[in-house]
CSV table of C-alpha atoms in Angstrom, one decimal:
chain,number,residue,atom,x,y,z
Z,6,MET,CA,67.9,24.1,13.9
Z,7,ARG,CA,66.4,21.0,15.7
Z,8,MET,CA,63.4,23.1,16.9
Z,9,VAL,CA,62.7,24.3,13.4
Z,10,PHE,CA,62.9,20.8,12.0
Z,11,LYS,CA,60.4,19.5,14.6
Z,12,GLN,CA,58.0,22.4,13.9
Z,13,LEU,CA,58.2,21.6,10.2
Z,14,VAL,CA,57.4,17.9,10.7
Z,15,ARG,CA,54.4,18.8,12.9
Z,16,GLU,CA,53.0,21.2,10.4
Z,17,THR,CA,53.5,18.6,7.6
Z,18,ARG,CA,51.5,16.0,9.6
Z,19,VAL,CA,48.7,18.4,10.2
Z,20,PHE,CA,48.6,19.4,6.5
Z,21,PHE,CA,48.4,15.7,5.3
Z,22,GLY,CA,45.8,14.9,8.0
Z,23,ILE,CA,43.5,17.7,6.8
Z,24,GLY,CA,44.0,16.6,3.2
Z,25,PHE,CA,43.2,13.0,3.9
Z,26,PHE,CA,40.0,13.8,5.7
Z,27,SER,CA,39.0,16.2,3.0
Z,28,LEU,CA,39.4,13.5,0.4
Z,29,LEU,CA,37.2,11.2,2.6
Z,30,SER,CA,34.4,13.8,2.7
Z,31,LEU,CA,34.7,14.4,-1.1
Z,32,GLY,CA,34.4,10.7,-1.8
Z,33,ALA,CA,31.2,10.2,0.4
Z,34,GLU,CA,27.6,10.7,-0.8
Z,35,SER,CA,26.4,14.2,0.0
Z,36,SER,CA,23.3,15.2,2.0
Z,37,GLY,CA,20.7,17.1,0.1
Z,38,VAL,CA,17.3,17.1,-1.7
Z,39,PHE,CA,16.4,14.2,-3.9
Z,40,LEU,CA,13.6,13.4,-6.4
Z,41,GLY,CA,12.7,9.9,-7.5
Z,42,GLY,CA,10.1,8.1,-9.6
Z,43,GLY,CA,9.5,5.1,-11.8
Z,44,PHE,CA,7.5,1.9,-12.4
Z,45,GLN,CA,5.7,-0.1,-9.7
Z,46,TYR,CA,3.9,-3.5,-9.9
Z,47,SER,CA,1.6,-4.8,-7.1
Z,48,TYR,CA,0.0,-8.2,-6.5
Z,49,ALA,CA,-3.4,-7.6,-4.9
Z,50,SER,CA,-5.8,-9.9,-3.2
Z,51,GLY,CA,-9.1,-9.8,-1.3
Z,52,ALA,CA,-12.0,-11.9,-0.1
Z,53,PHE,CA,-15.7,-11.4,0.6
Z,54,LYS,CA,-16.8,-13.6,3.5
Z,55,GLN,CA,-20.3,-14.0,4.7
Z,56,ASP,CA,-21.7,-16.1,7.6
Z,57,THR,CA,-25.5,-16.3,7.7
Z,58,VAL,CA,-27.7,-17.9,10.4
Z,59,MET,CA,-31.4,-18.3,9.7
Z,60,GLN,CA,-33.2,-18.9,13.1
Z,61,TYR,CA,-36.8,-19.8,13.3
Z,62,THR,CA,-38.8,-18.6,16.3
Z,63,ILE,CA,-40.8,-21.9,16.3
Z,64,PRO,CA,-39.3,-24.2,18.9
Z,65,GLY,CA,-37.7,-27.4,17.6
Z,66,ILE,CA,-36.7,-26.1,14.2
Z,67,PRO,CA,-32.9,-26.1,13.9
Z,68,ALA,CA,-31.1,-23.0,12.6
Z,69,LEU,CA,-29.8,-23.0,9.0
Z,70,ILE,CA,-26.1,-21.9,8.9
Z,71,THR,CA,-24.5,-20.8,5.6
Z,72,LYS,CA,-20.8,-19.9,5.2
Z,73,THR,CA,-19.5,-18.4,1.9
Z,74,LYS,CA,-16.1,-17.2,0.9
Z,75,ASN,CA,-15.2,-15.5,-2.4
Z,76,PRO,CA,-11.4,-14.9,-2.7
Z,77,TYR,CA,-10.0,-12.5,-5.4
Z,78,ASN,CA,-6.6,-11.8,-6.8
Z,79,GLY,CA,-5.1,-9.5,-9.4
Z,80,ASN,CA,-2.3,-7.5,-10.8
Z,81,LEU,CA,-1.8,-3.7,-10.6
Z,82,PHE,CA,0.6,-1.7,-12.8
Z,83,GLY,CA,1.5,2.0,-12.4
Z,84,GLY,CA,4.1,4.3,-11.0
Z,85,ASP,CA,5.3,6.2,-8.0
Z,86,ILE,CA,7.0,9.5,-7.2
Z,87,GLN,CA,8.8,10.7,-4.0
Z,88,MET,CA,10.6,13.8,-3.0
Z,89,GLY,CA,12.5,14.6,0.2
Z,90,TYR,CA,15.8,15.2,2.0
Z,91,LYS,CA,18.6,12.8,2.8
Z,92,LEU,CA,21.2,13.4,5.6
Z,93,PHE,CA,24.4,11.4,6.1
Z,94,PHE,CA,26.3,11.1,9.4
Z,95,GLY,CA,29.7,10.3,10.7
Z,96,GLN,CA,33.2,10.8,9.4
Z,97,LYS,CA,32.9,8.4,6.4
Z,98,LYS,CA,29.2,9.3,5.9
Z,99,ARG,CA,28.1,5.8,5.2
Z,100,PHE,CA,25.0,5.9,7.4
Z,101,GLY,CA,22.1,8.2,6.7
Z,102,LEU,CA,18.4,9.0,7.0
Z,103,ARG,CA,16.0,10.3,4.5
Z,104,PHE,CA,12.5,11.9,4.9
Z,105,TYR,CA,10.1,12.2,2.0
Z,106,GLY,CA,6.6,12.7,0.7
Z,107,PHE,CA,5.3,9.8,-1.4
Z,108,PHE,CA,2.5,9.1,-4.0
Z,109,SER,CA,1.7,6.0,-6.1
Z,110,GLY,CA,-1.1,5.2,-8.5
Z,111,GLN,CA,-1.8,1.8,-10.0
Z,112,ALA,CA,-4.6,0.1,-12.0
Z,113,GLY,CA,-5.4,-3.4,-13.1
Z,114,TYR,CA,-7.9,-6.3,-13.0
Z,115,ALA,CA,-9.0,-8.8,-10.3
Z,116,ASN,CA,-10.6,-12.2,-10.8
Z,117,SER,CA,-12.4,-14.7,-8.5
Z,118,VAL,CA,-10.7,-17.8,-7.2
Z,119,GLU,CA,-13.6,-20.3,-7.0
Z,120,SER,CA,-14.0,-23.0,-4.4
Z,121,SER,CA,-16.6,-25.1,-2.7
Z,122,GLN,CA,-17.6,-22.1,-0.6
Z,123,THR,CA,-18.0,-19.7,-3.5
Z,124,ASP,CA,-21.2,-17.6,-3.7
Z,125,PRO,CA,-22.0,-17.3,-7.5
Z,126,LYS,CA,-23.5,-13.8,-6.9
Z,127,PHE,CA,-20.0,-12.5,-6.1
Z,128,VAL,CA,-17.9,-14.2,-8.8
Z,129,VAL,CA,-16.2,-11.6,-10.9
Z,130,THR,CA,-14.1,-11.7,-14.1
Z,131,ASN,CA,-11.7,-8.9,-15.0
Z,132,GLN,CA,-13.0,-6.6,-12.3
Z,133,PRO,CA,-11.2,-3.2,-12.9
Z,134,GLY,CA,-9.7,-1.5,-10.0
Z,135,THR,CA,-7.4,1.5,-9.1
Z,136,ASN,CA,-5.3,2.0,-6.0
Z,137,LEU,CA,-4.0,5.4,-5.0
Z,138,PHE,CA,-1.6,5.8,-2.1
Z,139,TYR,CA,-0.2,9.1,-0.6
Z,140,GLY,CA,1.8,9.7,2.5
Z,141,GLY,CA,5.2,10.2,4.0
Z,142,GLY,CA,8.1,8.0,4.9
Z,143,MET,CA,11.5,7.7,6.6
Z,144,ASP,CA,14.3,5.3,5.5
Z,145,MET,CA,17.6,4.3,7.0
Z,146,LEU,CA,20.5,4.3,4.5
Z,147,TYR,CA,23.8,2.5,4.4
Z,148,ASN,CA,26.4,2.5,1.7
Z,149,PHE,CA,28.7,-0.5,1.2
Z,150,TYR,CA,30.7,1.3,-1.4
Z,151,ASP,CA,31.3,5.0,-1.7
Z,152,SER,CA,33.6,6.9,-4.1
Z,153,ASN,CA,33.8,10.4,-5.5
Z,154,GLU,CA,31.1,9.6,-8.2
Z,155,ARG,CA,29.5,6.3,-7.4
Z,156,SER,CA,27.9,4.6,-4.4
Z,157,PHE,CA,26.1,1.4,-3.7
Z,158,GLY,CA,24.0,0.6,-0.6
Z,159,VAL,CA,20.7,-0.5,0.9
Z,160,PHE,CA,17.7,1.2,2.5
Z,161,ALA,CA,15.0,0.1,5.0
Z,162,GLY,CA,12.1,2.1,6.4
Z,163,VAL,CA,8.4,2.7,6.7
Z,164,VAL,CA,5.8,4.8,4.8
Z,165,VAL,CA,2.6,5.8,6.5
Z,166,GLY,CA,-0.3,7.1,4.5
Z,167,TRP,CA,-3.8,6.7,3.0
Z,168,SER,CA,-4.7,3.9,0.6
Z,169,SER,CA,-7.7,4.5,-1.6
Z,170,TRP,CA,-9.6,1.9,-3.8
Z,171,SER,CA,-11.7,2.8,-6.8
Z,172,MET,CA,-13.4,-0.4,-8.1
Z,173,GLY,CA,-15.2,0.0,-11.5
Z,174,LYS,CA,-17.8,-1.8,-13.5
Z,175,ASP,CA,-17.1,-5.5,-14.2
Z,176,LYS,CA,-17.8,-6.9,-17.7
Z,177,GLN,CA,-20.6,-9.1,-16.4
Z,178,CYS,CA,-22.4,-6.1,-14.8
Z,179,ARG,CA,-22.2,-8.0,-11.5
Z,180,TRP,CA,-22.8,-4.9,-9.4
Z,181,ALA,CA,-26.2,-4.0,-10.9
Z,182,SER,CA,-28.1,-2.2,-8.1
Z,183,ILE,CA,-31.1,-4.2,-6.7
Z,184,HIS,CA,-32.7,-1.3,-5.1
Z,185,LYS,CA,-32.5,2.2,-6.5
Z,186,ARG,CA,-33.7,5.0,-4.4
Z,187,GLY,CA,-37.1,5.9,-5.9
Z,188,GLY,CA,-37.7,2.4,-7.2
Z,189,GLY,CA,-36.5,0.2,-10.0
Z,190,SER,CA,-33.0,-0.9,-11.0
Z,191,SER,CA,-30.2,1.5,-11.8
Z,192,GLY,CA,-28.5,-1.0,-14.2
Z,193,CYS,CA,-24.8,-1.5,-14.5
Z,194,ILE,CA,-22.9,0.4,-11.8
Z,195,THR,CA,-19.4,0.3,-10.3
Z,196,MET,CA,-18.4,-1.9,-7.4
Z,197,ASN,CA,-17.8,1.2,-5.3
Z,198,ALA,CA,-21.3,2.5,-6.1
Z,199,PHE,CA,-22.9,-0.9,-5.4
Z,200,PHE,CA,-21.5,-1.3,-1.9
Z,201,ASN,CA,-22.2,2.3,-1.0
Z,202,GLU,CA,-25.8,1.7,-2.1
Z,203,GLN,CA,-25.9,-1.5,0.0
Z,204,VAL,CA,-25.1,0.6,3.1
Z,205,LEU,CA,-28.0,3.0,2.3
Z,206,ILE,CA,-30.4,0.0,1.7
Z,207,ASN,CA,-29.4,-1.7,5.0
Z,208,HIS,CA,-29.9,1.5,6.9
Z,209,LYS,CA,-33.4,2.0,5.4
Z,210,PHE,CA,-34.8,-1.5,5.2
Z,211,TYR,CA,-32.7,-3.5,7.8
Z,212,PRO,CA,-32.1,-1.3,10.8
Z,213,GLY,CA,-30.7,-4.3,12.7
Z,214,LEU,CA,-27.6,-4.4,10.5
Z,215,LYS,CA,-24.6,-2.1,11.2
Z,216,SER,CA,-23.0,-1.5,7.8
Z,217,SER,CA,-20.1,0.6,6.6
Z,218,PHE,CA,-18.4,1.3,3.2
Z,219,SER,CA,-14.7,2.5,3.4
Z,220,PRO,CA,-12.9,2.6,0.1
Z,221,ALA,CA,-10.0,4.5,1.7
Z,222,PHE,CA,-8.1,3.3,4.7
Z,223,VAL,CA,-4.9,4.1,6.6
Z,224,GLN,CA,-1.9,2.0,5.5
Z,225,LEU,CA,1.7,1.3,6.8
Z,226,LEU,CA,4.2,0.1,4.2
Z,227,VAL,CA,7.6,-1.5,5.0
Z,228,ASN,CA,10.1,-0.2,2.4
Z,229,LEU,CA,13.2,-2.3,1.5
Z,230,GLY,CA,15.7,-2.3,-1.3
Z,231,PHE,CA,19.0,-1.4,-3.0
Z,232,ARG,CA,20.3,1.9,-4.2
Z,233,PHE,CA,23.0,2.7,-6.7
Z,234,ASN,CA,24.3,6.2,-7.7
Z,235,PHE,CA,26.2,5.9,-11.0
Z,236,THR,CA,27.0,9.7,-11.0
Z,237,LYS,CA,26.9,12.3,-8.3
Z,238,HIS,CA,23.5,13.5,-9.3
Z,239,GLN,CA,21.8,10.3,-10.8
Z,240,GLY,CA,20.9,6.9,-9.4
Z,241,LEU,CA,18.7,3.9,-9.5
Z,242,GLU,CA,16.7,2.2,-6.8
Z,243,VAL,CA,15.2,-1.3,-6.8
Z,244,GLY,CA,13.0,-2.6,-4.0
Z,245,VAL,CA,9.7,-3.8,-2.5
Z,246,ARG,CA,7.1,-2.2,-0.4
Z,247,ILE,CA,5.0,-4.5,1.8
Z,248,PRO,CA,1.6,-3.2,3.0
Z,249,THR,CA,0.8,-4.4,6.6
Z,250,ILE,CA,-2.9,-3.5,7.1
Z,251,ASN,CA,-6.0,-5.0,5.5
Z,252,ASN,CA,-8.5,-2.5,4.0
Z,253,LEU,CA,-11.9,-3.3,5.4
Z,254,TYR,CA,-13.7,-2.2,2.3
Z,255,TYR,CA,-17.3,-3.2,3.3
Z,256,VAL,CA,-18.8,-4.6,6.5
Z,257,ASP,CA,-22.3,-5.5,7.6
Z,258,ARG,CA,-23.1,-7.2,10.9
Z,259,GLY,CA,-26.3,-7.7,12.9
Z,260,THR,CA,-29.7,-9.3,13.0
Z,261,TYR,CA,-33.0,-8.5,11.3
Z,262,ALA,CA,-36.4,-10.1,11.1
Z,263,MET,CA,-38.2,-11.6,8.1
Z,264,GLY,CA,-41.8,-11.7,9.2
Z,265,ARG,CA,-42.7,-13.0,12.6
Z,266,MET,CA,-41.2,-16.4,12.3
Z,267,VAL,CA,-37.6,-15.9,11.0
Z,268,LYS,CA,-34.6,-14.0,12.3
Z,269,ILE,CA,-31.5,-13.7,10.2
Z,270,LYS,CA,-28.1,-13.0,11.6
Z,271,ILE,CA,-25.4,-11.8,9.2
Z,272,ASP,CA,-21.6,-11.3,9.5
Z,273,SER,CA,-20.1,-10.0,6.2
Z,274,ALA,CA,-16.8,-8.4,5.3
Z,275,LEU,CA,-15.0,-7.6,2.1
Z,276,ILE,CA,-11.3,-7.1,2.5
Z,277,LEU,CA,-8.9,-5.7,-0.1
Z,278,ARG,CA,-5.1,-5.3,0.1
Z,279,ARG,CA,-2.0,-5.1,-1.9
Z,280,ASP,CA,0.2,-8.0,-0.7
Z,281,ILE,CA,3.5,-6.7,-2.1
Z,282,ALA,CA,4.7,-4.0,-4.5
Z,283,ALA,CA,7.9,-4.1,-6.5
Z,284,PHE,CA,9.4,-1.0,-8.0
Z,285,VAL,CA,12.3,0.4,-10.0
Z,286,ASN,CA,13.0,4.2,-9.6
Z,287,TYR,CA,15.2,6.7,-11.3
Z,288,VAL,CA,16.6,9.2,-8.7
Z,289,ILE,CA,18.0,12.7,-9.1
Z,290,ASN,CA,20.2,14.1,-6.3
Z,291,PHE,CA,20.4,17.8,-6.1
């Protein structure tokens, strides 16, 4: 009789232990496919810097040095979408990882920030611009609270991809082409077309200048925020994405001659970047 009682107690403990851990797994967020998308705002900035040295070949005449800097800033509005797989670990499944593909598109306007070093030729007002980003990311997940239907936690990770800028026509027609292939002026053109044309002009008329136009550039985003699942299959995420790499949109560097008496050395660069992006996403968990 005593042996039967001990066996019954042992089996009861095993039964309740299995039931307890089953309840833990039921209460935790599940691994699986997810799809998210929503609104995204970015603060963007940039600057066109140019250092020019005019050196005369006649001895005794000092060089003329000019430094200009044209800062820009603006606001971009748009959305993003991401899809991937999340995987939770451990007995309580509070820690996890997720892997996903990502795309965002935003548009807005930039304006010059004038100073004593501003070059009037590069002052813009309501310069339209669009930024597209596409790539892939990985985030670490941690849930502070986890129940059968709801969970609340944080995420932190990185997204690596390609950032592309499409800069349009400004309202002052600032980017009117000076030299059109074949002669004459091409009239009002986009900022992208203007700097692409400048590279062609430099290669043709100023072989001493090394120029490049790169509207698309590799980018690394730091991804941080909070996540809240209000049902098993629906949730919200709020966070920020911080770009870490400047987009070297246009560069020209080198020396060229103006006649026999003057040499001009130029070091120019136009940098664009999104400084920070804030987003709110609706998430579906499959």
